[in-house]
């Protein structure tokens, strides 16, 4: 839900906006550089100002409501636009995105550029990142598509990898008591802080 109270839904066949009574559909157009970058939408996130960010199979974009268009974010150091698997707004207001087969990037919304934060790491392969979550302890959780889940401190770069019997993390959530749950296709795991 954005600052204008529109509900947004990403699909494999475009983006939908719901105003409470009807839908508006957004699609990619090869002739329009301000259209959706790709019809396959993987992730959505709003920043502190309520602006919508869209992660597609062909890049990260910010929705510009003034002219009902999308503006592409340049991935620093990458020639390709990249498949954006997830976007998360951290407690400090910054945005991170997981770029398939590359790593984790921090988004500069003013410069409309994303800079690599984690592309190499001794704990896991950041290129396998598919899901990002920050818990109430300000720890970043990274779900991977083949290495389980990683809990880390972005400030120090220190962390720990938890291998799961079946890789492929689908979701990471925290309840009101601060308990972190990791969801895989076959099970739900509870992180034991002790």
Coordinates of N, CA, C and O in Angstrom, one line a residue:
X1 N 0.8 -1.2 0.0 CA 0.0 0.0 0.0 C 0.9 1.2 0.0 O 1.8 1.3 0.8
X2 N 0.6 2.2 -0.9 CA 1.5 3.4 -1.0 C 0.9 4.5 -0.2 O -0.1 4.4 0.5
X3 N 1.6 5.7 -0.3 CA 1.1 6.9 0.5 C -0.2 7.4 0.1 O -0.9 8.1 0.8
X4 N -0.7 7.1 -1.2 CA -2.0 7.5 -1.6 C -3.0 6.4 -1.4 O -4.2 6.5 -1.9
X5 N -2.7 5.4 -0.6 CA -3.6 4.3 -0.2 C -4.0 3.4 -1.4 O -5.0 2.7 -1.3
X6 N -3.2 3.4 -2.5 CA -3.4 2.4 -3.5 C -2.8 1.1 -3.1 O -1.7 1.1 -2.5
X7 N -3.4 0.0 -3.4 CA -2.9 -1.3 -3.2 C -2.2 -1.7 -4.5 O -2.8 -1.6 -5.6
X8 N -1.0 -2.3 -4.4 CA -0.3 -2.7 -5.6 C 0.0 -4.2 -5.5 O 0.3 -4.7 -4.5
X9 N -0.1 -4.9 -6.7 CA 0.1 -6.3 -6.7 C 1.0 -6.6 -7.9 O 0.7 -6.2 -9.0
X10 N 2.1 -7.3 -7.6 CA 3.0 -7.7 -8.7 C 2.6 -9.1 -9.1 O 2.3 -9.9 -8.3
X11 N 2.6 -9.3 -10.4 CA 2.3 -10.6 -11.0 C 3.4 -11.0 -12.0 O 4.3 -10.2 -12.3
X12 N 3.2 -12.1 -12.6 CA 4.1 -12.6 -13.7 C 3.7 -12.0 -15.0 O 4.3 -12.1 -16.0
X13 N 2.6 -11.3 -15.0 CA 2.0 -10.6 -16.2 C 1.7 -9.2 -15.9 O 0.6 -8.7 -16.1
X14 N 2.6 -8.5 -15.4 CA 2.5 -7.0 -15.1 C 2.2 -6.7 -13.7 O 2.2 -7.5 -12.8
X15 N 1.9 -5.4 -13.5 CA 1.7 -4.8 -12.2 C 0.3 -4.3 -12.2 O -0.2 -3.7 -13.1
X16 N -0.4 -4.4 -11.0 CA -1.8 -4.0 -10.9 C -1.9 -3.0 -9.7 O -1.3 -3.2 -8.7
X17 N -2.7 -1.9 -9.9 CA -3.0 -1.0 -8.9 C -4.5 -1.0 -8.6 O -5.3 -0.9 -9.5
X18 N -4.8 -1.1 -7.3 CA -6.3 -1.1 -6.9 C -6.6 0.1 -6.1 O -5.9 0.4 -5.1
X19 N -7.6 0.8 -6.5 CA -8.0 2.0 -5.8 C -9.2 1.8 -4.8 O -9.7 2.8 -4.3
X20 N -9.7 0.6 -4.6 CA -10.8 0.3 -3.8 C -12.0 0.0 -4.6 O -12.9 -0.7 -4.1
X21 N -12.0 0.3 -5.8 CA -13.2 0.0 -6.7 C -12.8 -0.6 -8.0 O -13.6 -1.3 -8.6
X22 N -11.6 -0.4 -8.5 CA -11.2 -0.9 -9.8 C -9.7 -1.0 -9.9 O -8.9 -0.5 -9.1
X23 N -9.2 -1.7 -10.9 CA -7.8 -2.0 -11.2 C -7.3 -1.2 -12.4 O -8.0 -1.0 -13.3
X24 N -6.0 -0.8 -12.3 CA -5.3 -0.3 -13.4 C -4.1 -1.2 -13.6 O -3.4 -1.6 -12.7
X25 N -3.9 -1.6 -14.9 CA -2.8 -2.6 -15.2 C -1.6 -1.8 -15.8 O -1.8 -0.9 -16.7
X26 N -0.4 -2.2 -15.5 CA 0.8 -1.6 -16.0 C 1.6 -2.8 -16.7 O 1.8 -3.8 -16.1
X27 N 2.1 -2.5 -17.9 CA 2.9 -3.5 -18.6 C 4.1 -2.9 -19.2 O 4.2 -1.7 -19.3
X28 N 5.1 -3.7 -19.6 CA 6.3 -3.3 -20.3 C 5.9 -3.0 -21.8 O 5.2 -3.7 -22.4
X29 N 6.5 -1.9 -22.3 CA 6.4 -1.5 -23.7 C 7.8 -1.2 -24.2 O 8.5 -0.3 -23.6
X30 N 8.2 -1.9 -25.2 CA 9.6 -1.7 -25.8 C 9.7 -0.3 -26.4 O 10.9 0.2 -26.5
X31 N 8.6 0.4 -26.7 CA 8.7 1.7 -27.3 C 8.6 2.8 -26.2 O 8.7 4.0 -26.6
X32 N 8.5 2.4 -24.9 CA 8.3 3.5 -23.9 C 9.3 3.2 -22.7 O 9.1 2.2 -22.0
X33 N 10.3 4.0 -22.6 CA 11.4 3.8 -21.6 C 10.8 4.1 -20.2 O 11.5 3.7 -19.2
X34 N 9.6 4.7 -20.1 CA 9.1 5.0 -18.8 C 8.0 4.0 -18.4 O 7.3 4.1 -17.4
X35 N 7.9 2.9 -19.2 CA 6.9 1.9 -18.8 C 7.6 0.9 -17.9 O 8.8 1.0 -17.5
X36 N 6.8 -0.1 -17.4 CA 7.4 -1.1 -16.5 C 8.6 -1.8 -17.2 O 8.5 -2.1 -18.4
X37 N 9.7 -2.1 -16.5 CA 10.9 -2.6 -17.1 C 10.7 -4.0 -17.6 O 11.3 -4.4 -18.6
X38 N 9.8 -4.8 -17.0 CA 9.5 -6.1 -17.4 C 8.1 -6.5 -16.9 O 7.7 -6.0 -15.8
X39 N 7.4 -7.4 -17.5 CA 6.1 -7.8 -17.1 C 6.2 -8.8 -15.9 O 5.2 -9.0 -15.2
X40 N 7.3 -9.3 -15.6 CA 7.5 -10.2 -14.5 C 7.9 -9.4 -13.2 O 9.1 -9.0 -13.2
X41 N 7.0 -9.2 -12.3 CA 7.3 -8.4 -11.1 C 7.5 -9.3 -9.9 O 6.7 -10.2 -9.6
X42 N 8.7 -9.2 -9.3 CA 9.1 -10.1 -8.2 C 8.9 -9.5 -6.8 O 8.7 -10.2 -5.9
X43 N 9.0 -8.1 -6.7 CA 9.0 -7.5 -5.4 C 8.5 -6.1 -5.5 O 8.6 -5.4 -6.5
X44 N 7.9 -5.7 -4.4 CA 7.4 -4.3 -4.2 C 7.7 -3.8 -2.8 O 7.8 -4.6 -1.9
X45 N 8.0 -2.5 -2.7 CA 8.3 -1.9 -1.4 C 8.0 -0.4 -1.4 O 8.2 0.2 -2.5
X46 N 7.6 0.1 -0.3 CA 7.5 1.6 -0.2 C 8.6 2.1 0.7 O 9.0 1.5 1.6
X47 N 9.1 3.3 0.3 CA 10.1 3.9 1.2 C 9.4 4.8 2.2 O 8.2 4.8 2.4
X48 N 10.2 5.5 3.0 CA 9.6 6.3 4.1 C 8.7 7.4 3.6 O 7.8 7.8 4.4
X49 N 8.9 7.8 2.4 CA 8.0 8.9 1.9 C 6.7 8.3 1.2 O 5.9 9.0 0.7
X50 N 6.6 6.9 1.2 CA 5.5 6.3 0.7 C 5.6 6.0 -0.8 O 4.7 5.6 -1.5
X51 N 6.8 6.3 -1.4 CA 7.0 6.1 -2.8 C 7.2 4.6 -3.1 O 7.8 3.9 -2.3
X52 N 6.6 4.1 -4.2 CA 6.6 2.7 -4.6 C 7.9 2.4 -5.4 O 8.2 3.0 -6.3
X53 N 8.5 1.3 -5.0 CA 9.7 0.7 -5.7 C 9.3 -0.7 -6.2 O 8.6 -1.4 -5.5
X54 N 9.6 -1.0 -7.5 CA 9.2 -2.2 -8.1 C 10.4 -2.9 -8.6 O 11.3 -2.4 -9.4
X55 N 10.5 -4.2 -8.2 CA 11.6 -5.1 -8.6 C 11.1 -6.0 -9.7 O 10.2 -6.8 -9.4
X56 N 11.7 -6.0 -10.9 CA 11.2 -6.8 -12.0 C 12.3 -7.8 -12.4 O 13.4 -7.7 -11.9
X57 N 12.0 -8.6 -13.4 CA 13.0 -9.5 -14.0 C 14.0 -8.7 -14.8 O 15.0 -9.3 -15.3
X58 N 13.8 -7.4 -15.0 CA 14.8 -6.6 -15.8 C 15.1 -5.3 -15.2 O 15.2 -4.3 -15.8
X59 N 15.2 -5.3 -13.8 CA 15.6 -4.1 -13.2 C 14.7 -3.6 -12.1 O 13.6 -4.1 -11.8
X60 N 15.3 -2.6 -11.3 CA 14.6 -1.9 -10.2 C 14.1 -0.6 -10.7 O 14.8 0.2 -11.4
X61 N 12.8 -0.2 -10.4 CA 12.2 1.0 -10.8 C 11.5 1.7 -9.6 O 11.1 1.0 -8.7
X62 N 11.4 3.0 -9.7 CA 10.5 3.8 -8.8 C 9.3 4.3 -9.6 O 9.5 4.8 -10.7
X63 N 8.2 4.2 -9.0 CA 7.0 4.7 -9.7 C 6.9 6.2 -9.4 O 7.1 6.7 -8.3
X64 N 6.6 6.9 -10.5 CA 6.5 8.4 -10.4 C 5.0 8.7 -10.7 O 4.5 8.7 -11.8
X65 N 4.2 9.0 -9.6 CA 2.8 9.2 -9.7 C 2.4 10.5 -10.5 O 1.4 10.5 -11.1
X66 N 3.3 11.5 -10.5 CA 3.0 12.7 -11.1 C 2.7 12.6 -12.6 O 1.9 13.2 -13.2
X67 N 3.4 11.6 -13.2 CA 3.2 11.4 -14.7 C 2.9 9.9 -14.9 O 3.0 9.5 -16.1
X68 N 2.5 9.2 -13.9 CA 2.1 7.8 -14.0 C 3.1 7.0 -14.8 O 2.7 6.3 -15.8
X69 N 4.4 7.0 -14.4 CA 5.4 6.4 -15.1 C 6.4 5.7 -14.2 O 6.2 5.8 -12.9
X70 N 7.4 5.1 -14.7 CA 8.4 4.4 -13.9 C 9.8 4.9 -14.3 O 10.1 5.1 -15.5
X71 N 10.7 5.0 -13.3 CA 12.0 5.5 -13.5 C 13.0 4.4 -13.1 O 12.9 3.9 -12.0
X72 N 13.9 4.0 -14.0 CA 14.8 2.9 -13.8 C 16.0 3.3 -12.9 O 16.6 4.4 -13.0
X73 N 16.4 2.4 -12.0 CA 17.6 2.6 -11.2 C 18.8 1.9 -11.8 O 18.7 0.7 -12.2
X74 N 19.9 2.6 -11.9 CA 21.1 2.0 -12.5 C 21.8 1.2 -11.4 O 22.1 1.7 -10.3
X75 N 22.2 -0.1 -11.8 CA 23.0 -0.9 -10.9 C 24.4 -0.6 -11.1 O 25.0 -0.9 -12.2
X76 N 25.1 0.0 -10.1 CA 26.5 0.4 -10.2 C 27.4 -0.8 -10.4 O 27.3 -1.8 -9.7
X77 N 28.2 -0.8 -11.4 CA 29.2 -1.9 -11.6 C 28.6 -3.1 -12.4 O 29.2 -4.1 -12.6
X78 N 27.3 -2.9 -12.8 CA 26.7 -4.0 -13.6 C 26.2 -3.5 -14.9 O 25.5 -2.5 -15.0
X79 N 26.6 -4.2 -16.0 CA 26.1 -3.8 -17.3 C 24.6 -4.2 -17.5 O 23.9 -3.5 -18.2
X80 N 24.2 -5.3 -16.8 CA 22.8 -5.7 -17.0 C 21.9 -5.0 -15.9 O 22.4 -4.5 -14.9
X81 N 20.7 -4.9 -16.2 CA 19.8 -4.3 -15.2 C 19.5 -5.2 -14.1 O 19.3 -4.7 -13.0
X82 N 19.5 -6.5 -14.3 CA 19.4 -7.4 -13.2 C 18.0 -7.8 -12.8 O 17.1 -7.0 -12.9
X83 N 17.8 -9.0 -12.4 CA 16.5 -9.6 -11.9 C 16.5 -9.2 -10.4 O 17.3 -9.7 -9.6
X84 N 15.5 -8.4 -10.0 CA 15.4 -7.9 -8.6 C 14.5 -8.9 -7.9 O 13.3 -8.8 -8.1
X85 N 15.0 -9.7 -7.0 CA 14.2 -10.7 -6.4 C 13.5 -10.2 -5.1 O 12.4 -10.7 -4.7
X86 N 14.1 -9.2 -4.4 CA 13.5 -8.7 -3.2 C 14.0 -7.3 -3.0 O 15.1 -6.9 -3.4
X87 N 13.1 -6.5 -2.3 CA 13.5 -5.1 -1.9 C 13.0 -5.0 -0.4 O 11.9 -5.5 -0.1
X88 N 13.9 -4.4 0.4 CA 13.5 -4.3 1.8 C 13.9 -2.9 2.3 O 14.9 -2.3 1.9
X89 N 13.0 -2.2 3.0 CA 13.3 -1.0 3.7 C 13.8 -1.2 5.1 O 13.1 -1.9 5.9
X90 N 15.0 -0.8 5.4 CA 15.6 -1.0 6.7 C 15.0 0.0 7.7 O 14.5 1.0 7.3
X91 N 15.3 -0.2 8.9 CA 14.8 0.7 10.0 C 15.4 2.1 9.9 O 14.7 3.0 10.3
X92 N 16.5 2.2 9.3 CA 17.1 3.5 9.1 C 16.6 4.2 7.9 O 17.0 5.3 7.6
X93 N 15.7 3.6 7.2 CA 15.0 4.2 6.0 C 15.7 3.9 4.7 O 15.1 4.1 3.7
X94 N 16.9 3.3 4.7 CA 17.5 2.9 3.5 C 16.9 1.7 2.9 O 16.2 0.9 3.5
X95 N 17.1 1.5 1.6 CA 16.5 0.4 0.8 C 17.7 -0.5 0.4 O 18.7 -0.1 -0.1
X96 N 17.4 -1.8 0.5 CA 18.3 -2.8 -0.1 C 17.6 -3.7 -1.1 O 16.4 -3.9 -0.9
X97 N 18.3 -4.2 -2.1 CA 17.6 -5.1 -3.0 C 18.5 -6.3 -3.3 O 19.8 -6.1 -3.3
X98 N 17.9 -7.4 -3.5 CA 18.7 -8.7 -3.8 C 18.6 -8.8 -5.3 O 17.5 -8.9 -5.9
X99 N 19.8 -8.8 -6.0 CA 19.9 -8.9 -7.4 C 20.3 -10.4 -7.7 O 21.4 -10.8 -7.3
X100 N 19.5 -11.1 -8.5 CA 19.8 -12.5 -8.8 C 21.2 -12.7 -9.4 O 21.6 -11.9 -10.3
X101 N 21.9 -13.6 -8.9 CA 23.2 -14.0 -9.5 C 24.3 -12.9 -9.3 O 25.4 -13.0 -9.9
X102 N 24.0 -11.9 -8.5 CA 25.0 -10.8 -8.3 C 25.2 -10.6 -6.8 O 26.4 -10.7 -6.3
X103 N 24.2 -10.2 -6.1 CA 24.4 -9.9 -4.6 C 23.4 -8.9 -4.1 O 22.3 -8.8 -4.7
X104 N 23.7 -8.2 -3.1 CA 22.8 -7.3 -2.4 C 23.3 -5.9 -2.6 O 24.5 -5.6 -2.5
X105 N 22.4 -5.0 -3.0 CA 22.7 -3.6 -3.3 C 21.9 -2.6 -2.5 O 20.8 -2.9 -2.0
X106 N 22.6 -1.5 -2.1 CA 21.9 -0.4 -1.4 C 21.4 0.6 -2.4 O 22.2 1.0 -3.3
X107 N 20.2 1.1 -2.3 CA 19.6 2.0 -3.3 C 19.7 3.4 -2.8 O 19.4 3.8 -1.7
X108 N 20.3 4.3 -3.7 CA 20.3 5.7 -3.5 C 19.2 6.3 -4.3 O 19.3 6.4 -5.6
X109 N 18.1 6.7 -3.7 CA 16.9 7.1 -4.3 C 17.0 8.5 -5.0 O 16.3 8.9 -5.9
X110 N 18.0 9.3 -4.5 CA 18.2 10.6 -5.1 C 19.0 10.5 -6.5 O 18.6 11.0 -7.5
X111 N 20.1 9.7 -6.4 CA 20.9 9.5 -7.6 C 20.3 8.4 -8.5 O 20.8 8.3 -9.7
X112 N 19.3 7.7 -8.0 CA 18.7 6.6 -8.8 C 19.7 5.6 -9.2 O 19.8 5.1 -10.4
X113 N 20.6 5.2 -8.3 CA 21.6 4.3 -8.5 C 21.6 3.3 -7.3 O 21.4 3.7 -6.2
X114 N 22.0 2.1 -7.6 CA 22.1 1.1 -6.5 C 23.6 0.6 -6.5 O 24.1 0.3 -7.5
X115 N 24.1 0.6 -5.3 CA 25.6 0.3 -5.1 C 25.7 -1.1 -4.4 O 25.0 -1.4 -3.5
X116 N 26.7 -1.9 -4.8 CA 26.9 -3.2 -4.2 C 27.3 -3.0 -2.7 O 28.1 -2.2 -2.4
X117 N 26.6 -3.8 -1.9 CA 26.9 -3.8 -0.5 C 27.6 -5.2 -0.2 O 28.5 -5.3 0.6
X118 N 27.1 -6.2 -0.8 CA 27.5 -7.6 -0.5 C 27.5 -8.4 -1.8 O 26.4 -8.8 -2.3
X119 N 28.6 -8.6 -2.4 CA 28.7 -9.4 -3.6 C 29.7 -10.6 -3.4 O 29.6 -11.6 -4.1
X120 N 30.5 -10.5 -2.3 CA 31.4 -11.6 -1.9 C 31.4 -11.7 -0.4 O 31.3 -10.6 0.3
X121 N 31.4 -12.9 0.1 CA 31.4 -13.0 1.6 C 31.9 -14.4 1.9 O 31.6 -15.4 1.2
X122 N 32.6 -14.6 3.0 CA 33.2 -15.9 3.4 C 32.1 -16.8 4.0 O 32.4 -18.0 4.2
X123 N 31.0 -16.2 4.3 CA 29.9 -17.0 5.0 C 29.0 -17.7 4.0 O 28.6 -18.9 4.2
X124 N 28.7 -17.0 2.9 CA 27.8 -17.6 1.9 C 28.0 -16.9 0.6 O 28.8 -15.9 0.5
X125 N 27.4 -17.3 -0.4 CA 27.5 -16.7 -1.7 C 26.3 -15.7 -1.9 O 25.2 -16.1 -2.1
X126 N 26.5 -14.4 -1.7 CA 25.5 -13.4 -1.8 C 24.7 -13.4 -3.2 O 23.6 -13.0 -3.2
X127 N 25.3 -14.0 -4.2 CA 24.6 -14.1 -5.5 C 23.5 -15.1 -5.4 O 22.6 -15.1 -6.3
X128 N 23.4 -15.9 -4.3 CA 22.3 -16.8 -4.1 C 21.1 -16.2 -3.3 O 20.1 -16.8 -3.0
X129 N 21.3 -14.9 -2.9 CA 20.3 -14.2 -2.1 C 18.9 -14.1 -2.9 O 18.9 -13.7 -4.1
X130 N 17.8 -14.4 -2.2 CA 16.5 -14.2 -2.9 C 15.5 -13.5 -2.0 O 14.5 -13.1 -2.4
X131 N 15.9 -13.3 -0.7 CA 14.9 -12.7 0.2 C 15.7 -12.0 1.3 O 16.7 -12.4 1.8
X132 N 15.2 -10.8 1.7 CA 15.9 -9.9 2.7 C 14.9 -9.5 3.7 O 13.7 -9.2 3.4
X133 N 15.3 -9.5 5.0 CA 14.4 -9.1 6.1 C 15.3 -8.6 7.2 O 16.3 -9.1 7.6
X134 N 14.9 -7.5 7.8 CA 15.6 -6.9 9.0 C 14.7 -7.1 10.2 O 13.5 -6.7 10.2
X135 N 15.2 -7.7 11.3 CA 14.5 -7.9 12.5 C 14.5 -6.8 13.4 O 15.2 -5.8 13.1
X136 N 13.9 -6.8 14.6 CA 13.8 -5.7 15.5 C 15.2 -5.5 16.2 O 15.4 -4.5 16.8
X137 N 16.1 -6.5 16.1 CA 17.5 -6.3 16.6 C 18.4 -5.7 15.6 O 19.6 -5.6 15.8
X138 N 17.9 -5.2 14.5 CA 18.6 -4.6 13.4 C 19.6 -5.6 12.8 O 20.7 -5.2 12.3
X139 N 19.2 -6.9 12.8 CA 20.0 -7.9 12.1 C 19.4 -8.1 10.7 O 18.2 -8.2 10.6
X140 N 20.2 -8.3 9.7 CA 19.7 -8.5 8.4 C 19.7 -10.1 8.2 O 20.7 -10.7 8.4
X141 N 18.5 -10.6 7.8 CA 18.4 -12.0 7.4 C 18.3 -12.1 5.9 O 17.6 -11.3 5.3
X142 N 19.1 -13.0 5.4 CA 19.2 -13.2 4.0 C 18.7 -14.6 3.7 O 19.4 -15.6 4.1
X143 N 17.6 -14.8 3.0 CA 17.2 -16.1 2.5 C 17.9 -16.4 1.2 O 17.9 -15.5 0.3
X144 N 18.3 -17.6 1.0 CA 19.0 -17.9 -0.2 C 18.2 -19.0 -0.9 O 17.4 -19.7 -0.3
X145 N 18.5 -19.2 -2.2 CA 17.8 -20.2 -3.0 C 18.5 -21.6 -2.9 O 18.0 -22.6 -3.3
X146 N 19.7 -21.7 -2.2 CA 20.4 -23.0 -2.1 C 21.3 -23.1 -0.9 O 21.9 -24.2 -0.7
X147 N 21.4 -22.1 -0.1 CA 22.4 -22.2 1.1 C 21.7 -22.0 2.4 O 22.3 -21.6 3.4
X148 N 20.4 -22.1 2.5 CA 19.7 -21.8 3.7 C 19.5 -20.4 4.0 O 19.2 -19.6 3.1
X149 N 19.7 -19.9 5.3 CA 19.4 -18.6 5.7 C 20.7 -18.0 6.4 O 21.4 -18.8 7.0
X150 N 20.9 -16.7 6.2 CA 22.1 -16.1 6.8 C 21.6 -14.9 7.7 O 20.7 -14.2 7.3
X151 N 22.1 -14.8 8.9 CA 21.9 -13.7 9.8 C 23.1 -12.9 9.9 O 24.2 -13.5 10.2
X152 N 23.0 -11.6 9.6 CA 24.3 -10.8 9.6 C 24.1 -9.4 10.1 O 23.0 -8.8 10.1
X153 N 25.2 -8.8 10.5 CA 25.3 -7.4 10.9 C 25.9 -6.7 9.7 O 27.1 -6.9 9.3
X154 N 25.1 -5.8 9.0 CA 25.7 -5.1 7.9 C 26.8 -4.2 8.2 O 27.7 -3.9 7.4
X155 N 26.8 -3.6 9.4 CA 27.9 -2.7 9.8 C 29.2 -3.4 9.9 O 30.3 -2.9 9.4
X156 N 29.3 -4.6 10.5 CA 30.5 -5.3 10.6 C 30.8 -6.4 9.5 O 31.9 -6.8 9.3
X157 N 29.7 -6.8 8.9 CA 29.8 -7.8 7.9 C 29.9 -9.2 8.5 O 30.0 -10.2 7.8
X158 N 29.8 -9.3 9.8 CA 29.9 -10.6 10.5 C 28.5 -11.2 10.4 O 27.5 -10.6 10.5
X159 N 28.5 -12.6 10.4 CA 27.2 -13.2 10.4 C 27.4 -14.7 10.5 O 28.5 -15.2 10.8
X160 N 26.2 -15.4 10.4 CA 26.2 -16.8 10.6 C 25.2 -17.4 9.6 O 24.1 -16.9 9.4
X161 N 25.6 -18.5 9.0 CA 24.8 -19.2 8.0 C 24.1 -20.4 8.7 O 24.8 -21.2 9.4
X162 N 22.9 -20.6 8.5 CA 22.1 -21.7 9.0 C 21.7 -22.6 7.8 O 20.8 -22.2 7.0
X163 N 22.3 -23.7 7.6 CA 21.9 -24.6 6.6 C 20.5 -25.2 6.9 O 20.3 -25.6 8.1
X164 N 19.7 -25.3 6.0 CA 18.4 -26.0 6.2 C 18.4 -27.3 5.4 O 19.0 -27.4 4.3
X165 N 17.6 -28.3 5.9 CA 17.6 -29.6 5.1 C 17.2 -29.4 3.7 O 17.8 -30.0 2.8
X166 N 16.3 -28.5 3.4 CA 15.9 -28.2 2.0 C 16.1 -26.7 1.8 O 15.4 -25.9 2.5
X167 N 16.9 -26.4 0.9 CA 17.2 -24.9 0.7 C 16.0 -24.3 0.0 O 15.0 -25.0 -0.3
X168 N 16.1 -23.0 -0.2 CA 15.0 -22.3 -0.9 C 14.1 -21.6 0.1 O 13.0 -22.1 0.4
X169 N 14.6 -20.6 0.7 CA 13.8 -19.8 1.7 C 12.7 -19.1 1.1 O 12.9 -18.3 0.1
X170 N 11.5 -19.2 1.5 CA 10.3 -18.5 0.9 C 9.9 -17.3 1.7 O 9.3 -16.4 1.1
X171 N 10.1 -17.2 3.0 CA 9.7 -16.1 3.8 C 10.5 -16.1 5.1 O 10.9 -17.1 5.6
X172 N 10.6 -14.9 5.7 CA 11.2 -14.7 7.0 C 10.3 -13.6 7.7 O 10.1 -12.6 7.1
X173 N 9.8 -14.0 8.8 CA 8.9 -13.1 9.6 C 9.3 -13.0 11.0 O 10.0 -13.9 11.5
X174 N 8.9 -12.0 11.7 CA 9.1 -11.9 13.2 C 7.8 -11.6 13.8 O 7.0 -10.7 13.4
X175 N 7.5 -12.3 15.0 CA 6.3 -12.0 15.7 C 6.5 -10.8 16.7 O 7.6 -10.3 16.8
X176 N 5.4 -10.5 17.4 CA 5.5 -9.4 18.3 C 6.5 -9.6 19.5 O 6.9 -8.7 20.2
X177 N 6.8 -10.9 19.8 CA 7.7 -11.2 20.8 C 9.1 -11.2 20.4 O 10.0 -11.6 21.2
X178 N 9.4 -10.9 19.1 CA 10.8 -10.9 18.6 C 11.3 -12.2 18.2 O 12.5 -12.4 17.9
X179 N 10.4 -13.2 18.0 CA 10.8 -14.5 17.5 C 10.8 -14.5 16.0 O 9.9 -14.0 15.4
X180 N 11.9 -15.0 15.4 CA 12.1 -15.0 14.0 C 11.8 -16.4 13.4 O 12.3 -17.4 14.0
X181 N 10.9 -16.4 12.4 CA 10.5 -17.7 11.8 C 11.0 -17.6 10.3 O 10.9 -16.6 9.6
X182 N 11.6 -18.8 9.9 CA 12.1 -18.9 8.5 C 11.2 -20.0 7.9 O 11.0 -21.1 8.4
X183 N 10.6 -19.6 6.7 CA 9.7 -20.5 6.0 C 10.4 -21.1 4.8 O 10.9 -20.3 3.9
X184 N 10.4 -22.4 4.7 CA 10.9 -23.1 3.5 C 9.7 -23.8 2.8 O 8.6 -23.8 3.4
X185 N 9.9 -24.4 1.6 CA 8.7 -25.0 1.0 C 8.1 -26.2 1.8 O 7.0 -26.5 1.7
X186 N 8.9 -26.8 2.7 CA 8.4 -27.9 3.4 C 8.3 -27.7 4.9 O 7.7 -28.6 5.6
X187 N 8.8 -26.6 5.5 CA 8.7 -26.5 6.9 C 8.8 -25.0 7.4 O 9.2 -24.2 6.6
X188 N 8.5 -24.8 8.6 CA 8.7 -23.5 9.2 C 9.7 -23.7 10.4 O 9.5 -24.6 11.2
X189 N 10.7 -22.9 10.4 CA 11.8 -23.0 11.4 C 11.7 -21.8 12.4 O 11.5 -20.7 11.9
X190 N 11.9 -22.0 13.6 CA 12.0 -21.0 14.7 C 13.4 -20.8 15.0 O 14.1 -21.8 15.5
X191 N 13.9 -19.5 14.9 CA 15.3 -19.3 15.3 C 15.4 -19.2 16.8 O 14.7 -18.5 17.5
X192 N 16.4 -19.9 17.4 CA 16.6 -19.9 18.8 C 17.8 -19.0 19.1 O 18.9 -19.2 18.7
X193 N 17.5 -17.8 19.7 CA 18.5 -16.8 19.9 C 19.6 -17.3 20.9 O 20.7 -16.7 20.9
X194 N 19.3 -18.2 21.7 CA 20.3 -18.7 22.7 C 21.3 -19.7 22.0 O 22.3 -19.9 22.4

